[in-house]
Structures are given as C-alpha cells and as structure tokens.
Short mmCIF file of C-alpha atoms in Angstrom, two decimals:
data_model
loop_
_atom_site.label_atom_id
_atom_site.label_comp_id
_atom_site.label_asym_id
_atom_site.label_seq_id
_atom_site.Cartn_x
_atom_site.Cartn_y
_atom_site.Cartn_z
CA UNK A 1 188.93 92.19 -184.96
CA UNK A 2 190.92 89.58 -186.75
CA UNK A 3 192.33 91.03 -189.79
CA UNK A 4 190.90 89.43 -192.86
CA UNK A 5 193.20 88.63 -196.16
CA UNK A 6 190.58 90.06 -198.54
CA UNK A 7 186.87 91.03 -197.96
CA UNK A 8 184.40 91.67 -200.64
CA UNK A 9 182.40 94.87 -201.14
CA UNK A 10 179.16 93.91 -203.17
CA UNK A 11 177.81 96.62 -204.94
CA UNK A 12 173.67 95.97 -205.03
CA UNK A 13 172.15 99.43 -204.87
CA UNK A 14 171.25 99.93 -208.51
CA UNK A 15 167.77 100.61 -209.95
CA UNK A 16 168.29 98.55 -213.00
CA UNK A 17 166.02 100.70 -215.02
CA UNK A 18 166.87 98.78 -218.28
CA UNK A 19 164.74 96.10 -217.09
CA UNK A 20 161.44 98.34 -216.53
CA UNK A 21 158.41 97.35 -214.66
CA UNK A 22 160.55 94.41 -213.02
CA UNK A 23 162.18 96.49 -211.21
CA UNK A 24 159.81 99.22 -210.25
CA UNK A 25 159.48 98.19 -206.88
CA UNK A 26 162.58 95.82 -206.50
CA UNK A 27 166.35 96.49 -206.81
CA UNK A 28 167.59 94.44 -209.65
CA UNK A 29 169.89 92.15 -207.78
CA UNK A 30 166.74 91.34 -206.05
CA UNK A 31 164.91 90.16 -209.30
CA UNK A 32 164.09 86.39 -209.44
CA UNK A 33 166.10 84.00 -211.91
CA UNK A 34 166.12 80.69 -212.90
CA UNK A 35 162.99 79.84 -211.27
CA UNK A 36 164.65 79.56 -207.79
CA UNK A 37 167.31 82.02 -207.20
CA UNK A 38 167.74 85.83 -207.01
CA UNK A 39 170.34 87.73 -208.98
CA UNK A 40 172.23 88.38 -205.84
CA UNK A 41 172.70 84.79 -205.21
CA UNK A 42 175.47 84.48 -207.76
CA UNK A 43 177.92 86.90 -206.65
CA UNK A 44 177.04 85.77 -202.61
CA UNK A 45 177.72 81.97 -203.64
CA UNK A 46 180.86 82.84 -205.36
CA UNK A 47 182.39 84.64 -202.25
CA UNK A 48 181.61 81.63 -200.12
CA UNK A 49 183.05 79.16 -202.66
CA UNK A 50 186.05 81.23 -202.99
CA UNK A 51 186.58 81.27 -199.28
CA UNK A 52 185.47 84.85 -198.75
CA UNK A 53 183.61 84.97 -195.23
CA UNK A 54 183.33 88.84 -194.92
CA UNK A 55 181.06 90.76 -197.44
CA UNK A 56 179.65 94.31 -197.25
CA UNK A 57 176.47 94.58 -199.35
CA UNK A 58 175.73 98.05 -200.22
CA UNK A 59 172.09 98.89 -201.22
CA UNK A 60 170.24 101.95 -201.60
CA UNK A 61 167.30 101.58 -204.53
CA UNK A 62 164.32 99.73 -203.02
CA UNK A 63 166.22 97.47 -200.55
CA UNK A 64 163.26 95.91 -198.78
CA UNK A 65 163.16 92.94 -200.35
CA UNK A 66 166.90 92.61 -200.93
CA UNK A 67 167.67 93.09 -197.18
CA UNK A 68 165.00 90.37 -196.37
CA UNK A 69 166.64 87.68 -198.58
CA UNK A 70 169.95 88.51 -197.19
CA UNK A 71 169.16 88.57 -193.75
CA UNK A 72 172.13 87.38 -191.64
CA UNK A 73 173.56 85.39 -194.35
CA UNK A 74 172.59 81.74 -193.13
CA UNK A 75 171.77 80.27 -196.80
CA UNK A 76 175.51 81.16 -197.75
CA UNK A 77 177.21 80.66 -194.15
CA UNK A 78 177.94 84.05 -194.09
CA UNK A 79 176.14 84.33 -190.55
CA UNK A 80 179.66 84.73 -189.06
CA UNK A 81 180.61 86.44 -185.44
CA UNK A 82 183.72 87.79 -187.03
CA UNK A 83 183.02 88.84 -190.66
CA UNK A 84 180.18 87.32 -192.38
CA UNK A 85 177.56 89.65 -194.53
CA UNK A 86 176.84 93.24 -193.58
CA UNK A 87 174.20 95.44 -195.22
CA UNK A 88 175.58 98.65 -195.61
CA UNK A 89 172.63 101.25 -196.68
CA UNK A 90 173.48 105.27 -197.27
CA UNK A 91 173.32 106.76 -193.54
CA UNK A 92 173.19 110.07 -192.47
CA UNK A 93 176.44 111.62 -190.97
CA UNK A 94 177.45 114.36 -188.55
CA UNK A 95 177.41 116.94 -191.44
CA UNK A 96 174.78 115.71 -194.08
CA UNK A 97 173.09 112.86 -195.63
CA UNK A 98 174.41 111.79 -198.64
CA UNK A 99 173.22 109.30 -201.14
CA UNK A 100 175.72 106.84 -203.09
CA UNK A 101 176.07 108.62 -205.99
CA UNK A 102 178.51 106.36 -208.12
CA UNK A 103 180.37 103.19 -207.70
CA UNK A 104 183.49 104.37 -206.14
CA UNK A 105 181.31 106.77 -204.00
CA UNK A 106 179.43 104.18 -202.54
CA UNK A 107 182.81 102.42 -201.52
CA UNK A 108 184.47 105.80 -200.19
CA UNK A 109 181.17 106.11 -197.86
CA UNK A 110 182.17 102.79 -196.50
CA UNK A 111 185.82 103.48 -195.57
CA UNK A 112 185.12 102.90 -191.66
CA UNK A 113 183.85 99.51 -192.38
CA UNK A 114 187.10 98.26 -194.51
CA UNK A 115 189.37 99.88 -192.03
CA UNK A 116 187.83 98.11 -189.31
CA UNK A 117 189.04 94.66 -191.09
CA UNK A 118 192.30 96.07 -192.11
CA UNK A 119 192.66 93.96 -195.23
CA UNK A 120 195.29 93.29 -197.61
CA UNK A 121 193.31 93.15 -200.46
CA UNK A 122 189.42 94.39 -201.01
CA UNK A 123 187.50 92.91 -203.99
CA UNK A 124 184.80 94.94 -205.63
CA UNK A 125 181.78 92.88 -207.15
CA UNK A 126 178.36 94.19 -208.93
CA UNK A 127 175.18 92.41 -207.77
CA UNK A 128 173.43 92.13 -211.03
CA UNK A 129 175.48 89.42 -213.18
CA UNK A 130 175.08 86.07 -213.65
CA UNK A 131 178.15 83.85 -213.63
CA UNK A 132 180.57 81.45 -211.46
CA UNK A 133 184.12 82.41 -210.73
CA UNK A 134 186.76 81.55 -208.25
CA UNK A 135 188.13 84.73 -206.90
CA UNK A 136 190.81 83.17 -204.94
CA UNK A 137 192.55 82.05 -208.36
CA UNK A 138 192.22 85.84 -209.45
CA UNK A 139 193.59 86.69 -206.26
CA UNK A 140 196.75 84.41 -206.86
CA UNK A 141 197.37 86.55 -209.99
CA UNK A 142 197.05 89.66 -208.50
CA UNK A 143 199.76 88.43 -205.99
CA UNK A 144 201.93 86.99 -208.83
CA UNK A 145 202.20 90.29 -210.42
CA UNK A 146 202.47 92.33 -207.32
CA UNK A 147 199.73 94.26 -208.80
CA UNK A 148 198.07 97.38 -207.14
CA UNK A 149 194.73 96.78 -208.92
CA UNK A 150 193.64 93.58 -211.14
CA UNK A 151 190.68 94.01 -213.30
CA UNK A 152 188.86 90.97 -214.32
CA UNK A 153 188.40 90.85 -218.14
CA UNK A 154 186.86 88.94 -220.93
CA UNK A 155 186.56 88.85 -224.61
CA UNK A 156 183.61 90.00 -226.05
CA UNK A 157 182.63 90.22 -230.17
CA UNK A 158 184.53 93.71 -231.42
CA UNK A 159 180.70 95.04 -232.41
CA UNK A 160 179.82 95.38 -228.96
CA UNK A 161 183.25 96.64 -227.14
CA UNK A 162 181.71 100.03 -227.10
CA UNK A 163 179.38 99.16 -224.42
CA UNK A 164 182.50 98.25 -222.11
CA UNK A 165 185.44 99.65 -220.43
CA UNK A 166 187.90 98.16 -222.82
CA UNK A 167 191.69 97.38 -221.52
CA UNK A 168 194.65 97.52 -223.79
CA UNK A 169 197.70 95.16 -222.36
CA UNK A 170 201.29 93.99 -223.19
CA UNK A 171 202.13 90.23 -223.23
CA UNK A 172 202.29 89.95 -219.45
CA UNK A 173 198.81 91.14 -219.13
CA UNK A 174 199.97 94.89 -217.42
CA UNK A 175 197.48 97.13 -218.79
CA UNK A 176 198.94 99.62 -220.88
CA UNK A 177 195.43 101.60 -221.48
CA UNK A 178 191.97 101.92 -220.35
CA UNK A 179 189.09 103.25 -222.26
CA UNK A 180 185.64 103.52 -220.98
CA UNK A 181 182.88 102.75 -224.01
CA UNK A 182 184.95 103.81 -226.66
CA UNK A 183 183.21 104.32 -229.62
CA UNK A 184 186.04 102.93 -231.72
CA UNK A 185 187.40 100.20 -229.30
CA UNK A 186 191.02 99.12 -230.10
CA UNK A 187 190.79 95.60 -227.91
CA UNK A 188 187.83 93.46 -227.35
CA UNK A 189 189.02 92.53 -223.92
CA UNK A 190 186.27 94.03 -221.59
CA UNK A 191 186.15 94.97 -218.12
CA UNK A 192 183.74 92.80 -215.95
CA UNK A 193 183.13 95.31 -213.29
CA UNK A 194 185.18 93.14 -210.76
CA UNK A 195 188.42 94.43 -209.47
CA UNK A 196 191.00 93.36 -206.45
CA UNK A 197 192.57 96.08 -205.09
CA UNK A 198 195.24 96.41 -202.79
CA UNK A 199 193.86 97.63 -199.84
CA UNK A 200 196.72 100.66 -199.35
CA UNK A 201 195.81 101.65 -202.94
CA UNK A 202 192.20 101.78 -202.93
CA UNK A 203 192.25 103.69 -199.97
CA UNK A 204 194.76 106.42 -201.05
CA UNK A 205 192.48 106.60 -204.57
CA UNK A 206 189.45 106.92 -202.91
CA UNK A 207 190.48 109.66 -200.63
CA UNK A 208 192.02 111.48 -203.31
CA UNK A 209 188.84 111.31 -205.70
CA UNK A 210 186.36 111.96 -202.51
CA UNK A 211 185.13 115.32 -204.13
CA UNK A 212 184.70 114.06 -207.74
CA UNK A 213 181.08 113.99 -208.56
CA UNK A 214 179.51 110.62 -209.24
CA UNK A 215 182.71 108.90 -208.76
CA UNK A 216 183.00 105.68 -210.26
CA UNK A 217 185.34 103.01 -210.84
CA UNK A 218 185.42 102.97 -214.58
CA UNK A 219 185.29 106.53 -215.41
CA UNK A 220 187.63 108.17 -212.54
CA UNK A 221 189.42 105.40 -209.88
CA UNK A 222 190.95 103.57 -212.76
CA UNK A 223 191.89 106.10 -214.90
CA UNK A 224 193.34 108.17 -211.67
CA UNK A 225 195.84 105.06 -211.08
CA UNK A 226 196.53 104.52 -214.67
CA UNK A 227 198.05 108.23 -214.72
CA UNK A 228 199.89 107.48 -211.68
CA UNK A 229 201.62 104.30 -213.29
CA UNK A 230 200.12 101.96 -210.69
CA UNK A 231 200.61 98.18 -211.82
CA UNK A 232 197.50 97.25 -213.04
CA UNK A 233 196.52 94.17 -214.55
CA UNK A 234 194.24 92.10 -216.65
CA UNK A 235 192.81 88.90 -215.27
CA UNK A 236 191.13 87.18 -218.54
CA UNK A 237 188.21 85.23 -217.53
CA UNK A 238 186.77 82.67 -220.05
CA UNK A 239 183.75 81.15 -218.23
CA UNK A 240 180.03 82.14 -218.31
CA UNK A 241 179.24 85.66 -217.53
CA UNK A 242 176.21 87.35 -218.44
CA UNK A 243 175.09 90.93 -217.43
CA UNK A 244 171.13 90.58 -217.24
CA UNK A 245 170.71 94.39 -217.44
CA UNK A 246 168.16 94.61 -220.20
CA UNK A 247 165.09 92.73 -220.72
CA UNK A 248 166.31 90.75 -223.69
CA UNK A 249 169.75 89.58 -222.09
CA UNK A 250 167.79 88.71 -218.70
CA UNK A 251 165.18 86.41 -220.88
CA UNK A 252 168.23 85.26 -223.00
CA UNK A 253 169.98 84.01 -219.94
CA UNK A 254 167.00 82.21 -218.55
CA UNK A 255 166.50 80.47 -221.67
CA UNK A 256 170.04 79.39 -221.78
CA UNK A 257 169.11 77.58 -218.34
CA UNK A 258 167.09 74.97 -220.19
CA UNK A 259 169.51 74.19 -223.19
CA UNK A 260 169.97 70.35 -223.76
CA UNK A 261 173.33 70.83 -222.85
CA UNK A 262 173.11 74.12 -220.58
CA UNK A 263 176.59 76.49 -220.90
CA UNK A 264 175.65 77.76 -217.37
CA UNK A 265 175.27 74.69 -215.25
CA UNK A 266 173.15 74.93 -212.12
CA UNK A 267 173.75 71.58 -210.95
CA UNK A 268 177.06 71.32 -210.52
CA UNK A 269 177.92 69.98 -206.99
CA UNK A 270 181.42 71.59 -206.37
CA UNK A 271 180.41 75.03 -206.75
CA UNK A 272 176.57 75.38 -205.76
CA UNK A 273 174.54 78.33 -206.04
CA UNK A 274 172.90 79.06 -202.77
CA UNK A 275 169.78 81.23 -201.95
CA UNK A 276 167.07 81.93 -199.19
CA UNK A 277 164.43 79.03 -199.71
CA UNK A 278 163.42 79.29 -196.13
CA UNK A 279 159.74 79.38 -197.38
CA UNK A 280 157.60 76.06 -196.58
CA UNK A 281 156.57 75.18 -200.34
CA UNK A 282 154.49 71.85 -201.20
CA UNK A 283 155.83 70.00 -203.97
CA UNK A 284 154.84 70.17 -207.52
CA UNK A 285 151.69 68.89 -208.97
CA UNK A 286 151.54 68.27 -212.49
CA UNK A 287 148.05 67.18 -213.91
CA UNK A 288 147.23 64.02 -216.32
CA UNK A 289 146.51 66.64 -218.95
CA UNK A 290 149.48 68.80 -218.49
CA UNK A 291 152.46 68.61 -220.91
CA UNK A 292 156.00 69.92 -219.85
CA UNK A 293 158.87 70.03 -222.46
CA UNK A 294 162.51 71.59 -221.92
CA UNK A 295 161.77 73.73 -219.06
CA UNK A 296 162.69 74.38 -215.21
CA UNK A 297 159.56 74.05 -212.86
CA UNK A 298 160.07 76.00 -209.45
CA UNK A 299 158.47 73.95 -206.18
CA UNK A 300 154.97 74.12 -205.20
CA UNK A 301 153.86 74.90 -208.95
CA UNK A 302 150.62 73.04 -210.42
CA UNK A 303 150.53 72.69 -214.30
CA UNK A 304 147.34 71.77 -215.63
CA UNK A 305 148.20 73.07 -219.21
CA UNK A 306 151.36 72.96 -221.33
CA UNK A 307 154.57 74.61 -220.58
CA UNK A 308 157.27 74.50 -223.74
CA UNK A 309 160.99 75.82 -223.36
CA UNK A 310 160.14 78.05 -220.16
CA UNK A 311 161.31 78.95 -216.92
CA UNK A 312 158.75 78.45 -214.15
CA UNK A 313 159.20 79.84 -210.59
CA UNK A 314 157.92 78.39 -207.29
CA UNK A 315 154.28 78.41 -206.33
CA UNK A 316 152.77 79.23 -209.90
CA UNK A 317 149.54 77.92 -211.11
CA UNK A 318 149.22 77.48 -214.88
CA UNK A 319 145.43 76.83 -215.64
CA UNK A 320 143.74 73.75 -217.72
CA UNK A 321 144.22 74.55 -221.51
CA UNK A 322 146.77 77.37 -221.08
CA UNK A 323 149.81 76.99 -223.42
CA UNK A 324 153.06 78.70 -222.21
CA UNK A 325 156.23 78.89 -224.54
CA UNK A 326 159.54 80.51 -224.18
CA UNK A 327 158.52 82.55 -221.44
CA UNK A 328 159.32 83.40 -217.55
CA UNK A 329 156.82 83.17 -215.31
CA UNK A 330 157.87 84.52 -211.43
CA UNK A 331 157.09 83.02 -207.94
CA UNK A 332 153.41 83.21 -207.04
CA UNK A 333 151.72 84.04 -210.50
CA UNK A 334 148.39 82.67 -211.57
CA UNK A 335 147.84 81.71 -215.16
CA UNK A 336 144.12 81.44 -215.76
CA UNK A 337 142.84 78.91 -218.22
CA UNK A 338 143.17 78.74 -221.96
CA UNK A 339 146.04 81.36 -221.95
CA UNK A 340 148.36 81.70 -224.91
CA UNK A 341 151.62 82.97 -223.88
CA UNK A 342 154.76 83.41 -226.21
CA UNK A 343 157.75 85.16 -225.15
CA UNK A 344 156.57 86.89 -222.29
CA UNK A 345 157.97 87.81 -218.63
CA UNK A 346 155.40 87.74 -216.10
CA UNK A 347 156.68 89.06 -212.39
CA UNK A 348 155.96 87.79 -209.37
CA UNK A 349 152.41 87.63 -207.92
CA UNK A 350 150.66 88.58 -211.07
CA UNK A 351 147.13 87.37 -211.88
CA UNK A 352 146.27 86.64 -215.61
CA UNK A 353 142.75 86.01 -216.29
CA UNK A 354 141.00 83.17 -218.53
CA UNK A 355 141.28 83.50 -222.57
CA UNK A 356 144.10 86.00 -222.36
CA UNK A 357 146.60 86.13 -225.24
CA UNK A 358 150.03 87.26 -224.51
CA UNK A 359 152.73 87.98 -227.22
CA UNK A 360 150.36 88.04 -230.07
CA UNK A 361 150.22 90.32 -233.49
CA UNK A 362 153.02 91.86 -235.56
CA UNK A 363 155.87 93.71 -234.43
CA UNK A 364 156.11 97.57 -233.47
CA UNK A 365 158.59 99.45 -231.48
CA UNK A 366 157.17 100.41 -228.04
CA UNK A 367 156.04 103.83 -228.03
CA UNK A 368 156.53 104.56 -224.05
CA UNK A 369 160.16 103.73 -223.71
CA UNK A 370 161.54 101.41 -227.02
CA UNK A 371 164.85 101.09 -225.60
CA UNK A 372 163.79 99.04 -222.51
CA UNK A 373 160.66 97.36 -223.94
CA UNK A 374 162.41 95.67 -227.06
CA UNK A 375 163.46 92.06 -228.00
CA UNK A 376 159.67 90.95 -228.79
CA UNK A 377 158.67 90.42 -225.54
CA UNK A 378 155.67 91.09 -223.31
CA UNK A 379 156.59 92.30 -219.90
CA UNK A 380 154.39 92.26 -217.08
CA UNK A 381 155.12 93.74 -213.70
CA UNK A 382 154.77 92.69 -210.08
CA UNK A 383 151.23 92.10 -208.89
CA UNK A 384 149.56 93.18 -212.10
CA UNK A 385 146.26 91.93 -213.02
CA UNK A 386 145.08 91.23 -216.60
CA UNK A 387 141.31 90.46 -216.98
CA UNK A 388 139.89 87.87 -218.90
CA UNK A 389 139.23 87.71 -222.63
CA UNK A 390 142.34 90.22 -223.70
CA UNK A 391 145.08 90.12 -226.07
CA UNK A 392 148.35 91.87 -225.62
CA UNK A 393 150.82 92.31 -228.33
CA UNK A 394 154.87 92.05 -228.52
CA UNK A 395 157.25 95.01 -227.20
CA UNK A 396 154.36 95.85 -224.50
CA UNK A 397 154.63 96.73 -220.80
CA UNK A 398 152.07 96.29 -217.99
CA UNK A 399 152.06 97.54 -214.69
CA UNK A 400 149.17 97.42 -211.93
CA UNK A 401 145.82 96.35 -211.70
CA UNK A 402 144.13 96.84 -215.16
CA UNK A 403 140.62 96.25 -216.40
CA UNK A 404 138.93 95.31 -219.46
CA UNK A 405 138.41 99.19 -220.17
CA UNK A 406 141.70 99.96 -220.37
CA UNK A 407 142.19 97.31 -223.59
CA UNK A 408 140.56 99.12 -226.52
CA UNK A 409 138.25 96.43 -228.57
CA UNK A 410 140.02 94.04 -225.96
CA UNK A 411 143.20 94.34 -227.45
CA UNK A 412 146.88 96.02 -226.06
CA UNK A 413 148.74 96.44 -229.62
CA UNK A 414 152.06 95.57 -230.05
CA UNK A 415 154.45 98.27 -228.92
CA UNK A 416 151.89 99.75 -226.46
CA UNK A 417 151.82 100.03 -222.48
CA UNK A 418 149.42 100.02 -219.74
CA UNK A 419 151.44 101.85 -216.56
CA UNK A 420 148.74 102.46 -214.01
CA UNK A 421 148.81 105.65 -212.02
CA UNK A 422 151.32 105.31 -208.98
CA UNK A 423 153.25 102.83 -210.65
CA UNK A 424 157.09 103.42 -211.73
CA UNK A 425 158.14 102.08 -214.88
#
C-alpha cells in the first residue's frame, strides 16, 4: 500500500433526530439538498477538490441509501485502486459486536483502516455540513505551526456561541483553552467539527481514551490533548458554512441558494460540487400556464402551476392551479391541482392530493416535539400521502399514508402531528 500524506475520515452515521420525519428512514447525510444534491456531496467534493483521494466514510444509522449513493465513488473521482472511498460500517469483532458510540469511538474502531495507509496526517470531517473548503490550505497551516492538532474554527454571534465548542487562542492562534458548549462563552471562535491530526498524536490519544464511554472529540479527545499541552492551533475559516441540523437551518440554507446574489454559489466551475446523478431523467417541462419566480428546478420536473422562491428536486410534478411558495419539494414528489403551499418541506416520493392547503392558520407550538417541529414549517416525511381537500397548519409534522379520517373536519391544526404506526419521528 502506497503511503498517503493525508487521509480523510468522514463521520456520516448520525440519525439527525432534529430533522424529524425527514430522517425517519434515511441518515442525515443522505437527505436531499439544493434540488439536486445530498448533504454528503459537499464534504466528499471538498476532499477531491483539495487533492485528498483516500476517504473512509463511517456509516451506521439507516445506511442503505447513503451506501447506494456513494457506491464506489465514481462521481467524485474516488474509484481508486489505491485509496478512493471506503464505506466503514460497524462490524462484529472476535470478542464482541459494538456500535459506534461517539465520534472518537467510531474513529478508534477503524484504527486498522487508517494504519493500512500509515498517513502523516488524518483529517476528521462531519457528513452533515454545507460548505466549500480547501483542506490543503488548512494542512499548510497545520504544518507551518508544527501542530499536533488543528481545529477549523469560525466566528459566530456571541448569542449563539453556547451551542458550539469554543476556543480561546493567543495572538499566534495557538489554543489556550477549549470549552464545550459553555453557558457563558468567553470567545466567539466556534469549532466546526473539522480537525487535522498528526497521525501519531491521534493514534496515541484514541488508544489512551478507548475505555471512555461515548468517546467524543469535543468532549474527550481535545481536552485530553490540551491537558498534555499538545500543540493545538485554530485555523480560522471565513467562508460559508452551515450546520443543517435543524429543520429551520435546513430550510434557510436551501432558501439562501435562490437569493439574487447567493452567499453560497453552486455554479462555480473551479470548485464543483459533485453528486451521483446516474438516473436517466427527462428534461424539465414548463407548461404555458406555469409561473416560476426565483427558484431552483430539478431535472425531469413538470410544472403546470406557480413556483415562487422555492427549491424543487428532480422528477417533481406540480399540478395546474397550484401555488408553491418558500418551500422545499424533494425528488419524485407529486403535488396535485389547486394546492396552496407556504413554508413547507416535502420529502421524497410524497403524494399531495388536490385542493390541499399546507402551511396555513395561526401560529401554535408543536405538541409532539416542539424543539424539532418549529420555524413555522409544515414538514411531510418521505413517501407520505395527503388526501384531497384537507388543510395543514404551521409547525406540523406528517409521516405515512394518511386518510381523510385522520383530519378532524378536514384540518390538521397548527402544532398538531400525524405519525402513522411503524414510522419513527
């Protein structure tokens, strides 16, 4: 095996429970984004654009669609005889079978994979962020500082800093203190969950902390190295980066793509985002009566109604007389005729009947899970069916094949949910 200077380990096994019904049957990194992509396309594209040709993808929760999407890595030029992309699920050892129980634990369980390449450096990534980043520039920073570990950080508003791991640095960007989600943050430099480790340092730390329950980089490995006065530096990133871990941030990141001058540009030729688009999809069809305003429209979509400020995936049908505003509709969904939709997220392969109203009524907090189903969004999970002539309010969630009898007086009031038996929310 040819030695690699730096390999990447991409953590893609999370459930993404804050995305609710969108991740009931699919891992968060495999959720559709931007009408064409899946979330994991962004870190994978960053790797190959940065010259990293060896990537281990650690999967766990609902991996089928993610594994199918990645395949042997052809879209990202990661189908290599030496290196390339390798999917790394948990596996049965000779003594026991163990799930990944934390970010660092997942990396520890794949020491043999990393050892086989004997790299100088290991890049740790998350599979659920939207951004473009040249990891080679970060590696140059790591080398220049003779660092043991480099954390990618970015400034965040002080009022949001308590949601992140926060670093305090000196003038040379050497990390003096690290606080995991502090109640009273003393800095606004937030860890992005992107790390470059010198291989020997990472290996020693993982072995030393192997018995730590739910071993995590932010909670355990970084503090462990800090206590041993390892050379830890903060690489400040000032580009676009979005953690799409909530329905609100996911919706907002999609809406930002359709700004007149989008902050995050999907059309730059020098830093392309690649995806698996092996399906043969017909061209778009826009009818004479259709109206489209400031939207992204996927291949194979048929539009007979109005679409305004929305992101529409591939193979979607929007019926005559329907009006879709400020919404996300994923691949293969069928929207009937005379549907009025405001601030909705419609997952893949849903079927919305005729004369349906979605996102109407007054505000009310969601009763089922108010922390997840918020942001005034109506969220409808994958392959759900909505019957004709019903109204669906704000902060609502629907998952499964529903019937008219599921809607009292034809209405799902704001804050209510319909989660059919056998479907996780």
